[in-house]
MMTF fields as JSON, N, C-alpha, C and O atoms, coordinates in Angstrom:
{
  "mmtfVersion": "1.0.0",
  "mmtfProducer": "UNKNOWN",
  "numBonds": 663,
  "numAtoms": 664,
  "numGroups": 166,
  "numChains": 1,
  "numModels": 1,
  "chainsPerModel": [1],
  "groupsPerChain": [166],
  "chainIdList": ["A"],
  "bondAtomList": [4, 2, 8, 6, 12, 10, 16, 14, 20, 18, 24, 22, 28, 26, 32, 30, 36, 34, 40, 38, 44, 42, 48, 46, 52, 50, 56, 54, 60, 58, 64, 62, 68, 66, 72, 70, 76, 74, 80, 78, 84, 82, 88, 86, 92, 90, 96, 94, 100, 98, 104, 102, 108, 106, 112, 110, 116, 114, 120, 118, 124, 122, 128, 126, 132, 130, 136, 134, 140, 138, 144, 142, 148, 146, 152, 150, 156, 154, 160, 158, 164, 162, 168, 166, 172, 170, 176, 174, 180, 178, 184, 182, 188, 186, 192, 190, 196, 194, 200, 198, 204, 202, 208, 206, 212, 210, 216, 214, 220, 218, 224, 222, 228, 226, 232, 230, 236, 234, 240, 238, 244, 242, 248, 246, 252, 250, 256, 254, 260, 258, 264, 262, 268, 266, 272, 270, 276, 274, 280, 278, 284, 282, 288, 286, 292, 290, 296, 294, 300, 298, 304, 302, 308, 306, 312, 310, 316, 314, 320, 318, 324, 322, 328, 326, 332, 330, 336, 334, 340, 338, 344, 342, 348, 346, 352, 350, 356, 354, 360, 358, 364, 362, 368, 366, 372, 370, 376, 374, 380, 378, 384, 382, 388, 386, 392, 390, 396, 394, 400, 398, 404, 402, 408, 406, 412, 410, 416, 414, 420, 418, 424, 422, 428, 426, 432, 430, 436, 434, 440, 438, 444, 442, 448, 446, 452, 450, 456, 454, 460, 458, 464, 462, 468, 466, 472, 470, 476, 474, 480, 478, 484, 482, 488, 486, 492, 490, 496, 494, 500, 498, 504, 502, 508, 506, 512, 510, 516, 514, 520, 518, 524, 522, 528, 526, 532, 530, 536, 534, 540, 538, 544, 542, 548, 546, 552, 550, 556, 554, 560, 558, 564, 562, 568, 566, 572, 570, 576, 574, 580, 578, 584, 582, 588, 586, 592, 590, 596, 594, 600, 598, 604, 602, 608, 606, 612, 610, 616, 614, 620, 618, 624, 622, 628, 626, 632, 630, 636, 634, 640, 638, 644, 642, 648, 646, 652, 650, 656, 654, 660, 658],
  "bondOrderList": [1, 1, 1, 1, 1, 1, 1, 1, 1, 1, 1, 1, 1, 1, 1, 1, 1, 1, 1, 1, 1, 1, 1, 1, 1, 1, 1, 1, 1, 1, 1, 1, 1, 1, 1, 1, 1, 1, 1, 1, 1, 1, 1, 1, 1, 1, 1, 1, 1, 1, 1, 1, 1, 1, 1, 1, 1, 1, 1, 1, 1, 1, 1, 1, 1, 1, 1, 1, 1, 1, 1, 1, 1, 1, 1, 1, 1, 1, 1, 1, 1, 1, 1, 1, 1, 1, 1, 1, 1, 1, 1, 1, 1, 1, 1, 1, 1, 1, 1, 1, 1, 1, 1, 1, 1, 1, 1, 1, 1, 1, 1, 1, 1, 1, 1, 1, 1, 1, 1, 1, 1, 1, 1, 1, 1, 1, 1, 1, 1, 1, 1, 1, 1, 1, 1, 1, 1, 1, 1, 1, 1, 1, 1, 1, 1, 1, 1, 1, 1, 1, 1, 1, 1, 1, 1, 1, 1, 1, 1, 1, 1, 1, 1, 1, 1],
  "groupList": [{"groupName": "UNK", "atomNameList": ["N", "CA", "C", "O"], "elementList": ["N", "C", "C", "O"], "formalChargeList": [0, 0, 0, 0], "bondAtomList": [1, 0, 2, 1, 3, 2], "bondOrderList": [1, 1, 2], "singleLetterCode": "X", "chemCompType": "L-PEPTIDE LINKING"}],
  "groupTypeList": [0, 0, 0, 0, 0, 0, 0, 0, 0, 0, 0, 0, 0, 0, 0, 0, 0, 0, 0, 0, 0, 0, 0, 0, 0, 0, 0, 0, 0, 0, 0, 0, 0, 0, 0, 0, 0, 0, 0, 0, 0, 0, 0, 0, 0, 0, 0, 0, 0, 0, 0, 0, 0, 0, 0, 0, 0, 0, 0, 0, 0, 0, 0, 0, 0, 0, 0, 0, 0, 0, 0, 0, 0, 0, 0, 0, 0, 0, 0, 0, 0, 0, 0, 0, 0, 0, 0, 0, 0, 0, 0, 0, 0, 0, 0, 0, 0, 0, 0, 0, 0, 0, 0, 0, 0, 0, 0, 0, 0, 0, 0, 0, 0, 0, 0, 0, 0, 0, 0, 0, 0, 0, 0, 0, 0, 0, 0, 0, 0, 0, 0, 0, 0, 0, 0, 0, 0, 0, 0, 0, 0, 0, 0, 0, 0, 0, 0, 0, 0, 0, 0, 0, 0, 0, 0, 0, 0, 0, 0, 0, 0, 0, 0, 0, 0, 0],
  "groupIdList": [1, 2, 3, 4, 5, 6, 7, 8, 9, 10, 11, 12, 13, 14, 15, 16, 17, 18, 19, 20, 21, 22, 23, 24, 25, 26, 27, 28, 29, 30, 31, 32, 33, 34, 35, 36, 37, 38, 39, 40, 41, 42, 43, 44, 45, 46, 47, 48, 49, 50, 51, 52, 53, 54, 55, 56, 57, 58, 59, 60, 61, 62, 63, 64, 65, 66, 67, 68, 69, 70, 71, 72, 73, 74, 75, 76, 77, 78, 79, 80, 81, 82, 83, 84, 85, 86, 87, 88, 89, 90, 91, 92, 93, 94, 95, 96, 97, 98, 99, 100, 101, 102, 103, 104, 105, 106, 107, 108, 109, 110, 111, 112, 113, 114, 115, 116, 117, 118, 119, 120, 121, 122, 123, 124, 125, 126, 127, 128, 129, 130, 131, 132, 133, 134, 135, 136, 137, 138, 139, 140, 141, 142, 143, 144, 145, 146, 147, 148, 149, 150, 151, 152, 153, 154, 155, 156, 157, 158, 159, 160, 161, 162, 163, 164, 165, 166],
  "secStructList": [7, 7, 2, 2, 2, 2, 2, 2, 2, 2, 2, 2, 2, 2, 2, 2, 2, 2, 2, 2, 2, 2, 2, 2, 2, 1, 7, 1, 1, 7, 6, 6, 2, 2, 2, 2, 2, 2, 2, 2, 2, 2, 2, 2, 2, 6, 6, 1, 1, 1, 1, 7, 1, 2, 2, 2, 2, 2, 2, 2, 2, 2, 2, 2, 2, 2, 2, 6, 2, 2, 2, 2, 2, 2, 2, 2, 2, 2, 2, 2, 6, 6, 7, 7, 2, 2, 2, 2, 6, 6, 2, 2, 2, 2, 2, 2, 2, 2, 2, 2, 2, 6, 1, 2, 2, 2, 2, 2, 2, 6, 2, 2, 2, 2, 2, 2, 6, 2, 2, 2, 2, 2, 1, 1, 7, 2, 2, 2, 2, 2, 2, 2, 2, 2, 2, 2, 2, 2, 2, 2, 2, 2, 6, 6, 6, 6, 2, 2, 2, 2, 2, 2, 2, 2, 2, 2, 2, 2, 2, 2, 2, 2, 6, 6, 7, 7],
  "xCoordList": [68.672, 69.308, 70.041, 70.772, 69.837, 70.92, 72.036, 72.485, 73.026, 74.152, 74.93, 75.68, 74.787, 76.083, 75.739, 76.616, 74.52, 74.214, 74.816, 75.752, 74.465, 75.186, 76.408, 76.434, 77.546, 78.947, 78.8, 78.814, 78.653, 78.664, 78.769, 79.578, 77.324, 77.273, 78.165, 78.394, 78.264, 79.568, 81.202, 81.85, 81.531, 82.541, 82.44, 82.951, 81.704, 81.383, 81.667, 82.661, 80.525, 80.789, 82.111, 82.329, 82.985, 84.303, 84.814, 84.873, 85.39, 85.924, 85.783, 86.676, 84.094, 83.781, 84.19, 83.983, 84.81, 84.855, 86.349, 86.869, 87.125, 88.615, 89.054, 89.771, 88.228, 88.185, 87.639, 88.169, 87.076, 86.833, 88.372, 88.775, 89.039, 90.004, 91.154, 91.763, 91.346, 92.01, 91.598, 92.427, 90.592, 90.072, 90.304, 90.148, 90.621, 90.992, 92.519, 92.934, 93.529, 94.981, 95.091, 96.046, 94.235, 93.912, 92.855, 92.186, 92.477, 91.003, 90.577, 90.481, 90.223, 89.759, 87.52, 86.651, 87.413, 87.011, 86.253, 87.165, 85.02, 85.433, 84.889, 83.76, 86.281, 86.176, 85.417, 84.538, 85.279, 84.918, 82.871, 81.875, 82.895, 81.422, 80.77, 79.653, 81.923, 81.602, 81.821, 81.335, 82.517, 82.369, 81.116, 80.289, 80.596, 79.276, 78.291, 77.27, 78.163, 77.06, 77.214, 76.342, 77.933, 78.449, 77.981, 77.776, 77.962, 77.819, 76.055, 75.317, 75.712, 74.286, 73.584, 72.844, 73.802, 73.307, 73.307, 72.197, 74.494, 74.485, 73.468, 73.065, 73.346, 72.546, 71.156, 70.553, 70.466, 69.664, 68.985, 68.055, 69.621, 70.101, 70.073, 69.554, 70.807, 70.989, 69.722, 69.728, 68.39, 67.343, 67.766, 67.16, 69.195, 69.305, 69.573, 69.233, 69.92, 70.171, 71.504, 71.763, 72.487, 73.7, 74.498, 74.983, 74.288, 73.93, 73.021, 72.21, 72.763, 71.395, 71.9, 72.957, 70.656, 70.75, 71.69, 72.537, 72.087, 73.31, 74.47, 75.207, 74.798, 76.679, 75.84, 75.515, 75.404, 74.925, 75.034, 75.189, 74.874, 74.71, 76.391, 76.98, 76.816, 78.643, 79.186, 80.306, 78.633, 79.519, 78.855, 78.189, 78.358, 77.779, 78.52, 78.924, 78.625, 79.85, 80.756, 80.96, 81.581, 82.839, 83.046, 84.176, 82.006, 82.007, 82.275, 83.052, 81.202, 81.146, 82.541, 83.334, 82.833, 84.529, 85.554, 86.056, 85.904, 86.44, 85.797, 86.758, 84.857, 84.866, 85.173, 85.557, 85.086, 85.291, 86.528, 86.789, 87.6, 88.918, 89.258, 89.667, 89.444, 90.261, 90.136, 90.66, 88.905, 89.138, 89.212, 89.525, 89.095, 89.36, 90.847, 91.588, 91.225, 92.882, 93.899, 94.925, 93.202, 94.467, 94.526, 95.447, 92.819, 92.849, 93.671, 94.319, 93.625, 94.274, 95.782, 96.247, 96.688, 97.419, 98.205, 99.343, 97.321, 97.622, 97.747, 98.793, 96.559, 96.167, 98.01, 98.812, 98.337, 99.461, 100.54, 100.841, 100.961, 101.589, 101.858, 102.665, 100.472, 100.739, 99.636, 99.319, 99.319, 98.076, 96.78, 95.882, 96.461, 95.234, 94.302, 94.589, 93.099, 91.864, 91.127, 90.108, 91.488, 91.445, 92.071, 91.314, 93.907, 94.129, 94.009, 94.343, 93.572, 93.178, 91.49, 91.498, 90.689, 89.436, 89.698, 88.829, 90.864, 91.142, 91.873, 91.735, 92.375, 93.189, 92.133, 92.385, 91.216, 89.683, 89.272, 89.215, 89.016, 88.509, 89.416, 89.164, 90.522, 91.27, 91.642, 92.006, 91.541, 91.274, 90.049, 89.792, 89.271, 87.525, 87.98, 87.905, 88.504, 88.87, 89.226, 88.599, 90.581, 91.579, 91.042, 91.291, 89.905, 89.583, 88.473, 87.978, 88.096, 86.839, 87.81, 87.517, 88.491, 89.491, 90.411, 89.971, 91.452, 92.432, 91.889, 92.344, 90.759, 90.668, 91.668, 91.913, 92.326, 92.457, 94.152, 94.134, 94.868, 96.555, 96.094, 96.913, 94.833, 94.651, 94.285, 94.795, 93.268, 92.861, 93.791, 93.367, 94.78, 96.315, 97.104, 97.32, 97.39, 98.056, 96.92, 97.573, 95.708, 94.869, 94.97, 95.056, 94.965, 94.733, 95.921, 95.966, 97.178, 98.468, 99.092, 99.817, 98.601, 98.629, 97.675, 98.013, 96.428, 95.544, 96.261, 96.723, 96.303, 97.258, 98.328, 98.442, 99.372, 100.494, 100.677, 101.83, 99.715, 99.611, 98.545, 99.269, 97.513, 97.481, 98.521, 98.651, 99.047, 99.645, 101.128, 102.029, 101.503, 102.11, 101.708, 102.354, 100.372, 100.12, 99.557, 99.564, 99.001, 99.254, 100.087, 99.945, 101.008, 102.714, 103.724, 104.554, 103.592, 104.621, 105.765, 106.64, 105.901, 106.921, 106.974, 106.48, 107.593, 107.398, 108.023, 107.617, 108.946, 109.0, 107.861, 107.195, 107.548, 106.162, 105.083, 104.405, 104.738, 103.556, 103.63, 102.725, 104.857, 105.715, 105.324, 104.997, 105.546, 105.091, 103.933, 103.678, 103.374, 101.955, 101.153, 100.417, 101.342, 101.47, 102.073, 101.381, 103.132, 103.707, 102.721, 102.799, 101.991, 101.113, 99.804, 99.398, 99.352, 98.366, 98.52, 97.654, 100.087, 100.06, 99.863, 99.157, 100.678, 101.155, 99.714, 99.434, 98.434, 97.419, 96.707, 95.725, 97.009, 96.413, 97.142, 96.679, 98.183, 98.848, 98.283, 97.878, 97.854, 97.347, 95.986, 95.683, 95.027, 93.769, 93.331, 92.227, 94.676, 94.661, 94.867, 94.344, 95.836, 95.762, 95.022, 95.26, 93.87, 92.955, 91.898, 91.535, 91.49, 90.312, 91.01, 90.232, 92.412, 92.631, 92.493, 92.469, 92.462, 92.748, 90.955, 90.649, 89.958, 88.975, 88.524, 88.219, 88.415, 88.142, 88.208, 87.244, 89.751, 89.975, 89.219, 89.13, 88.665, 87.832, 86.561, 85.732, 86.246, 85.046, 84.559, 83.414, 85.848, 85.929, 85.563, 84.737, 86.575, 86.777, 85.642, 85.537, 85.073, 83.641, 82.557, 81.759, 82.457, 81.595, 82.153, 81.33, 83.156, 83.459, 83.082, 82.353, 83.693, 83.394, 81.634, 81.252, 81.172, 79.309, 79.093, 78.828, 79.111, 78.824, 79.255, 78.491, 80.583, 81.028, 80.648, 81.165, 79.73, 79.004, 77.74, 77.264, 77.264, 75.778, 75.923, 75.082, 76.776, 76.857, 76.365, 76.015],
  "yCoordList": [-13.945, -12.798, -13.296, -14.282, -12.479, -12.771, -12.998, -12.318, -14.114, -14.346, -12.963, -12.483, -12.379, -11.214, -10.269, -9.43, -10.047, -8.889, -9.553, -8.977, -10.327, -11.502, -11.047, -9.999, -11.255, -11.302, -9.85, -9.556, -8.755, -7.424, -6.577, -5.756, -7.326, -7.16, -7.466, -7.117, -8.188, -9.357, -8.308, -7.772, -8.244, -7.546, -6.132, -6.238, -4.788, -4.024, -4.237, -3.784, -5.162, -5.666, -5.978, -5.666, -6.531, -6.685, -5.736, -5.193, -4.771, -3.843, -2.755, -2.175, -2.57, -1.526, -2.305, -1.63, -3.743, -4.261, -4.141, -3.97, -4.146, -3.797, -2.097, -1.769, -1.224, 0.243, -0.166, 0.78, -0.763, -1.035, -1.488, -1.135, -2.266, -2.738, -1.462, -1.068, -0.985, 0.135, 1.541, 2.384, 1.525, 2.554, 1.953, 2.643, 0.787, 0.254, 0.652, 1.056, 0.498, 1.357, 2.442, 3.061, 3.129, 4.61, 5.259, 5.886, 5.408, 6.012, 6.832, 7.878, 6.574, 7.639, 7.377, 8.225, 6.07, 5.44, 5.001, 5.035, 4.578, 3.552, 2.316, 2.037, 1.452, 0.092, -0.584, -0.528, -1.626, -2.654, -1.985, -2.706, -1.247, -0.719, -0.575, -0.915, 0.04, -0.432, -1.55, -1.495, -2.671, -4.154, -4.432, -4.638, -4.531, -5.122, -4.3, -4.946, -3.067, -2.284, -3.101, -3.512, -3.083, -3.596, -5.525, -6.188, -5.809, -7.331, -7.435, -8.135, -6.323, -6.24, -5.921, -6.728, -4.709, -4.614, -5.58, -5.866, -6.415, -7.114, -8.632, -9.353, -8.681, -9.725, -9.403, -10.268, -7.927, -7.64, -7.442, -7.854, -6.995, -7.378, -8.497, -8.612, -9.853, -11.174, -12.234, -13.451, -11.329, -12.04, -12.874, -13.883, -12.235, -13.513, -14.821, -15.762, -15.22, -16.652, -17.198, -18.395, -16.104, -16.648, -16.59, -17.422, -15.059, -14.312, -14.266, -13.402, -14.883, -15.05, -14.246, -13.629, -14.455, -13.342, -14.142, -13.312, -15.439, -15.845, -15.292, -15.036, -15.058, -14.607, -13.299, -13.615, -12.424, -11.134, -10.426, -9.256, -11.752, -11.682, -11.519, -10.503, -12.646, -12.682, -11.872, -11.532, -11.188, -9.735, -9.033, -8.855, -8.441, -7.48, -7.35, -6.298, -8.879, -8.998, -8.497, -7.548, -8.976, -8.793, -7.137, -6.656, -6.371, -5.059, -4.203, -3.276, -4.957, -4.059, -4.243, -3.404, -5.336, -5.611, -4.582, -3.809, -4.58, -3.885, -2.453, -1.7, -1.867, -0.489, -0.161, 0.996, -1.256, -0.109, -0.513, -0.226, -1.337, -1.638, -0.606, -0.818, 0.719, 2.034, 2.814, 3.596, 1.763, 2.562, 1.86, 2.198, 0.507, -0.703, -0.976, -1.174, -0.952, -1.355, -0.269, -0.354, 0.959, 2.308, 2.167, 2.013, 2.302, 2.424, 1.218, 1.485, -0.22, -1.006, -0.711, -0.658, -0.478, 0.014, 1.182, 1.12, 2.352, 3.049, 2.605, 2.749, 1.945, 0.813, 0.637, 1.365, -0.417, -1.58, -0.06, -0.095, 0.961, 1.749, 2.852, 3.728, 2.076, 2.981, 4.289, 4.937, 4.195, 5.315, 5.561, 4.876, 6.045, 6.239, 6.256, 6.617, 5.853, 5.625, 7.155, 7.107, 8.439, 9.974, 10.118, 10.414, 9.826, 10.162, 9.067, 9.296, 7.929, 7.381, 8.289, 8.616, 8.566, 9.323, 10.926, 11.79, 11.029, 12.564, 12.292, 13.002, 11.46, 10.657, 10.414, 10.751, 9.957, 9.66, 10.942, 11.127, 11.725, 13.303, 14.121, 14.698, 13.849, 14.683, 14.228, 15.021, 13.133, 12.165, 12.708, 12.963, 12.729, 13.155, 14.476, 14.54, 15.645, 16.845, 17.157, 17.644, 16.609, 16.252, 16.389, 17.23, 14.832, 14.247, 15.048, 14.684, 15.997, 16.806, 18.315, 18.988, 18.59, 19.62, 19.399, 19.987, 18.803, 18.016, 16.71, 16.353, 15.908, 14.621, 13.731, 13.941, 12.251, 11.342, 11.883, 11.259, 12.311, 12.943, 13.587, 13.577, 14.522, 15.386, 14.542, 14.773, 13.4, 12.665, 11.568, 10.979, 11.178, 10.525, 11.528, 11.221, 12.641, 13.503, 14.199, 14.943, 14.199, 15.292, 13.821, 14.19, 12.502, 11.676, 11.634, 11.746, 11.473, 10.985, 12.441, 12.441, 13.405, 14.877, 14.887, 15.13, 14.456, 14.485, 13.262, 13.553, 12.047, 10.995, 11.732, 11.848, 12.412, 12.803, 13.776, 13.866, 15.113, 15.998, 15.176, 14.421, 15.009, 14.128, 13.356, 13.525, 12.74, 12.053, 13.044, 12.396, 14.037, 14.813, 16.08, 16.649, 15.974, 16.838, 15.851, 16.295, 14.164, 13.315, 12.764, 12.807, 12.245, 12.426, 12.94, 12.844, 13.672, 14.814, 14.775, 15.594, 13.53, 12.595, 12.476, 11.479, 13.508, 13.177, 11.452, 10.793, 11.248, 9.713, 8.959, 8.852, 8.409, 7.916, 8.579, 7.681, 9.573, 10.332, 9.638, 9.133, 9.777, 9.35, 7.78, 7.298, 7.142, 5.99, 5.226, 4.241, 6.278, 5.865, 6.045, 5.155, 7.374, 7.963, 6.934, 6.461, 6.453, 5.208, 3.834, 2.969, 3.585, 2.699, 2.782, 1.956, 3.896, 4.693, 4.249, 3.595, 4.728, 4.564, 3.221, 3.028, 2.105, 0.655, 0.182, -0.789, 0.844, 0.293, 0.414, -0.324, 1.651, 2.218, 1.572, 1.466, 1.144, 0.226, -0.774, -1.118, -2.012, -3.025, -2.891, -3.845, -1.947, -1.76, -1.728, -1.864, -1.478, -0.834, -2.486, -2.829, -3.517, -4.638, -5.628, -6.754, -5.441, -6.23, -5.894, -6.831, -4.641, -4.475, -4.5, -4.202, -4.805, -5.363, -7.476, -8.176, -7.566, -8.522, -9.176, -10.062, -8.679, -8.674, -8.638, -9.746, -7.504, -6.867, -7.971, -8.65, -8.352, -9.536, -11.003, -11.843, -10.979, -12.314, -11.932, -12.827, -10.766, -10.39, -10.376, -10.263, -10.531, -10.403, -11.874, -12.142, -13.143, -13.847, -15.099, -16.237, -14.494, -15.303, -14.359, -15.12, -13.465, -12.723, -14.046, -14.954, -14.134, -15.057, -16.225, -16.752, -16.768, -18.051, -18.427, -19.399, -17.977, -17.94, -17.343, -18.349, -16.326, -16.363, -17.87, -18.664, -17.858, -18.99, -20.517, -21.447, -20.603, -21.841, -21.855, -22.896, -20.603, -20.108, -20.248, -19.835, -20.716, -20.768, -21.557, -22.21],
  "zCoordList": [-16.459, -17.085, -18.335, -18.236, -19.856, -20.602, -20.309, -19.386, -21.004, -20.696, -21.077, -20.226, -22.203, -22.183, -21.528, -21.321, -21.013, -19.974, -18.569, -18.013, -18.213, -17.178, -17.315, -16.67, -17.839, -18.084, -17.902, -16.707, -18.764, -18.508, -16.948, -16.515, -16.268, -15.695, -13.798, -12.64, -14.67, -13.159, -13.519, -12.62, -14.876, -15.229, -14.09, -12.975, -14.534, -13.958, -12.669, -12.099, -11.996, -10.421, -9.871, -8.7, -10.537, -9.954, -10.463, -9.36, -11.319, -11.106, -10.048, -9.43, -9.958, -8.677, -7.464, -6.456, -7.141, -6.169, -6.457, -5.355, -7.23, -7.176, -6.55, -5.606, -7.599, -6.939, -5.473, -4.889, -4.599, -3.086, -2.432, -1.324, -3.302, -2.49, -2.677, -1.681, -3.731, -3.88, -2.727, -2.385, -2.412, -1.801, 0.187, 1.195, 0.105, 1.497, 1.664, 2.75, 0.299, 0.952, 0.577, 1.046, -0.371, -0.72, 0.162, -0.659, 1.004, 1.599, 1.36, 2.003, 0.399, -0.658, -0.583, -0.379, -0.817, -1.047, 0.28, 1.106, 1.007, 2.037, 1.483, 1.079, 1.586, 0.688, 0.797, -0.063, 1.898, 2.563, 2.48, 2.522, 2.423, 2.556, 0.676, 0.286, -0.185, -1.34, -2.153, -3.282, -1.796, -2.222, -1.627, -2.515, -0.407, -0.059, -0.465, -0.702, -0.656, -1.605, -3.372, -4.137, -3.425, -5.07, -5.241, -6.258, -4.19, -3.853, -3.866, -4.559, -2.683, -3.221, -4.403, -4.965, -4.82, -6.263, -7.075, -7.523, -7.556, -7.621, -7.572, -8.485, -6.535, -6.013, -6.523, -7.159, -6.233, -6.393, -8.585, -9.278, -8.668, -10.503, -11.082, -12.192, -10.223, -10.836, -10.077, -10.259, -8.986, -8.795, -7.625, -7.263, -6.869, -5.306, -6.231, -5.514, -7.202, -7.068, -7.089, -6.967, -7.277, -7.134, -5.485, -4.718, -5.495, -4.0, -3.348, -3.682, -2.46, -1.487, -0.19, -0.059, 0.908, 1.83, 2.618, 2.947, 3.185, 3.801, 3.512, 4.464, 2.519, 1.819, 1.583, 0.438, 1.712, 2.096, 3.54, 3.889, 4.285, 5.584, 6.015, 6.384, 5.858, 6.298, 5.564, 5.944, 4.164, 3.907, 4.611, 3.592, 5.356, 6.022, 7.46, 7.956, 8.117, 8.738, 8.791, 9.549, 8.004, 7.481, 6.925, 7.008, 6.408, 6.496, 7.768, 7.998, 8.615, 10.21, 10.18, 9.751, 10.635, 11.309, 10.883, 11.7, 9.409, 8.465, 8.672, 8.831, 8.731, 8.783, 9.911, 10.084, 11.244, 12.371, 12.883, 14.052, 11.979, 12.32, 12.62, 13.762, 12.375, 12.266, 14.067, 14.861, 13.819, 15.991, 16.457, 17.599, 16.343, 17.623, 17.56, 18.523, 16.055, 16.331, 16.742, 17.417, 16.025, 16.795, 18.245, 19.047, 18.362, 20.18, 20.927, 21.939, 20.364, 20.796, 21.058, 22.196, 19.648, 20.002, 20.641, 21.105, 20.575, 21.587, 22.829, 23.463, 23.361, 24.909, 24.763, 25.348, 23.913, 23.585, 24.21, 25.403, 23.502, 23.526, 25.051, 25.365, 25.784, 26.95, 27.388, 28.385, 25.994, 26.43, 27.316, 26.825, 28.083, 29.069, 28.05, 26.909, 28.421, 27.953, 27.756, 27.068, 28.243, 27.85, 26.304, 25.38, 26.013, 25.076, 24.075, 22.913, 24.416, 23.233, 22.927, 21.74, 23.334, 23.352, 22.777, 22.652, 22.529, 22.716, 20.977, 19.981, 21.082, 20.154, 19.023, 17.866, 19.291, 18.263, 17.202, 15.986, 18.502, 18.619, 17.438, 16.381, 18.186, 17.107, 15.659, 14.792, 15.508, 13.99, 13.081, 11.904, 14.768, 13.574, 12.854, 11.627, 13.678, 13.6, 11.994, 11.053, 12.189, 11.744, 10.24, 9.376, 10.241, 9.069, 8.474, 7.406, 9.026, 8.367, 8.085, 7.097, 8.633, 8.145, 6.974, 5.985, 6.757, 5.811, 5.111, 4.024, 5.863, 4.905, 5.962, 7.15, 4.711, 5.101, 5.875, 6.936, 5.859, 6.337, 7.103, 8.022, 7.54, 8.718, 9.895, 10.991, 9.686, 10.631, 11.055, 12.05, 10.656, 10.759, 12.005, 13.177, 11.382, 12.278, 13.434, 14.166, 13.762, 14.083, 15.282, 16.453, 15.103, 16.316, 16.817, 18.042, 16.106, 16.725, 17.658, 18.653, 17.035, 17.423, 19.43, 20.588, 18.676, 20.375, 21.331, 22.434, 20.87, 22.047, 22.421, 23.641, 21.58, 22.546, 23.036, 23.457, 23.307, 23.602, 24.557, 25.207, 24.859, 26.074, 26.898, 28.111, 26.377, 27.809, 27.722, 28.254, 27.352, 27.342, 28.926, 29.806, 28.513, 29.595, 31.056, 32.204, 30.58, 31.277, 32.725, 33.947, 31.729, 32.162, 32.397, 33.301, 31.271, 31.628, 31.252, 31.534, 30.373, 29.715, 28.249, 27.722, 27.456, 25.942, 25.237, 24.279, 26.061, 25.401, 25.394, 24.364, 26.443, 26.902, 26.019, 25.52, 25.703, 24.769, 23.271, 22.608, 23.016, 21.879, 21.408, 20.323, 22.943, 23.004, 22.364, 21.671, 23.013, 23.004, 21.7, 21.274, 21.009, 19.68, 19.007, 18.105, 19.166, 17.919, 18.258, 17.385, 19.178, 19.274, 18.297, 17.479, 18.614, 17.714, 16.408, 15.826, 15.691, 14.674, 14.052, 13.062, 14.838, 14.275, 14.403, 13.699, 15.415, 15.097, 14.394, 14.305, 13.437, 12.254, 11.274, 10.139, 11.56, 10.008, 10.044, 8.933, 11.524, 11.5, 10.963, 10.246, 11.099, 10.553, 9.212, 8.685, 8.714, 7.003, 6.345, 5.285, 7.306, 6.679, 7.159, 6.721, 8.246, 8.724, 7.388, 6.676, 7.142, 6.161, 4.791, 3.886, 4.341, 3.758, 3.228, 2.216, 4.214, 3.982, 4.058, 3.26, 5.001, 5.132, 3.622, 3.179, 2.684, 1.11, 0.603, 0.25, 0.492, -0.344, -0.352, -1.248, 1.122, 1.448, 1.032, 0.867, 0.831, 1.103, -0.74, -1.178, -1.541, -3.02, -3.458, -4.331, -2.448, -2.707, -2.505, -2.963, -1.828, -1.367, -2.489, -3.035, -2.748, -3.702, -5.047, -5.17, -5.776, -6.445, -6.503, -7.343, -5.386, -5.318, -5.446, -6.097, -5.096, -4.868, -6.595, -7.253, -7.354, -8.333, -9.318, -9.867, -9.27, -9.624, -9.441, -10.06, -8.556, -7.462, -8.437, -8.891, -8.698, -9.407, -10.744, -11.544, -11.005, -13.09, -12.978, -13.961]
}
């Protein structure tokens, strides 16, 4: 590839891979899924020789992990928080709800909303619901900085490998 089409082109690529990391604490975006789309093109553009299908492979990884942080770690912490395996499920449900009604603030409140109104009717115990609901949440904060921090590796190995390929 020409060198200034080269440069052009890598430019472009990391910015759409910055809008990815922006879109991991904005969810606006889903990040971690557009750095490794952006990583491919990429790859596919520059002929596989900087990016080959190995570091294609471990971003693809590192994508799964990162996209499905948002239900393994809430549910975890809900688990952590006390919740029955119903309102974490109910808890999901009402996220999906949530998130196709309002977007990214409906599916926030539409899950933390289904966990404690489950174990509300559970238990019978609004502290405990409460509980469990603040589990929910801290596992949704941990998720936001697992696929954070995931993005950034996932940037940083995209780098390093172009950079390997000069």
């Amino acid at each position: 590839m020409e060198q200034s089409l080269n440069v052009a082109v890598l430019a472009v690529t990391l910015f759409v891979m910055l809008i990815g990391l922006i879109g991991i604490v904005l969810p606006i975006i889903p990040g971690t899924i557009l750095i490794f789309v952006t990583a491919f093109i990429y790859a596919l553009i520059e002929g596989f020789q900087a990016i080959g299908w190995p570091t294609l492979v471990v971003l693809g990884v590192l994508t799964a992990v990162a996209t499905t942080a948002d239900i393994w770690a809430s549910s975890v912490g809900a688990k952590v928080g006390g919740a029955s395996g119903w309102s974490v499920l109910v808890g999901l449900l009402g996220g999906l709800v949530g998130f196709f009604v309002f977007t990214l603030f409906g599916a926030i409140i539409g899950a933390i909303l289904g966990v404690l109104l489950t174990e509300i009717v559970r238990v019978g115990d609004w502290r405990q619901a409460l509980k469990a609901g603040s589990g929910w949440l801290l596992g949704w904060v941990l998720s936001t900085v697992v696929q954070l921090v995931l993005g950034l590796i996932m940037v940083a190995i995209f780098a390093w490998q172009v950079w390997q390929g000069a």
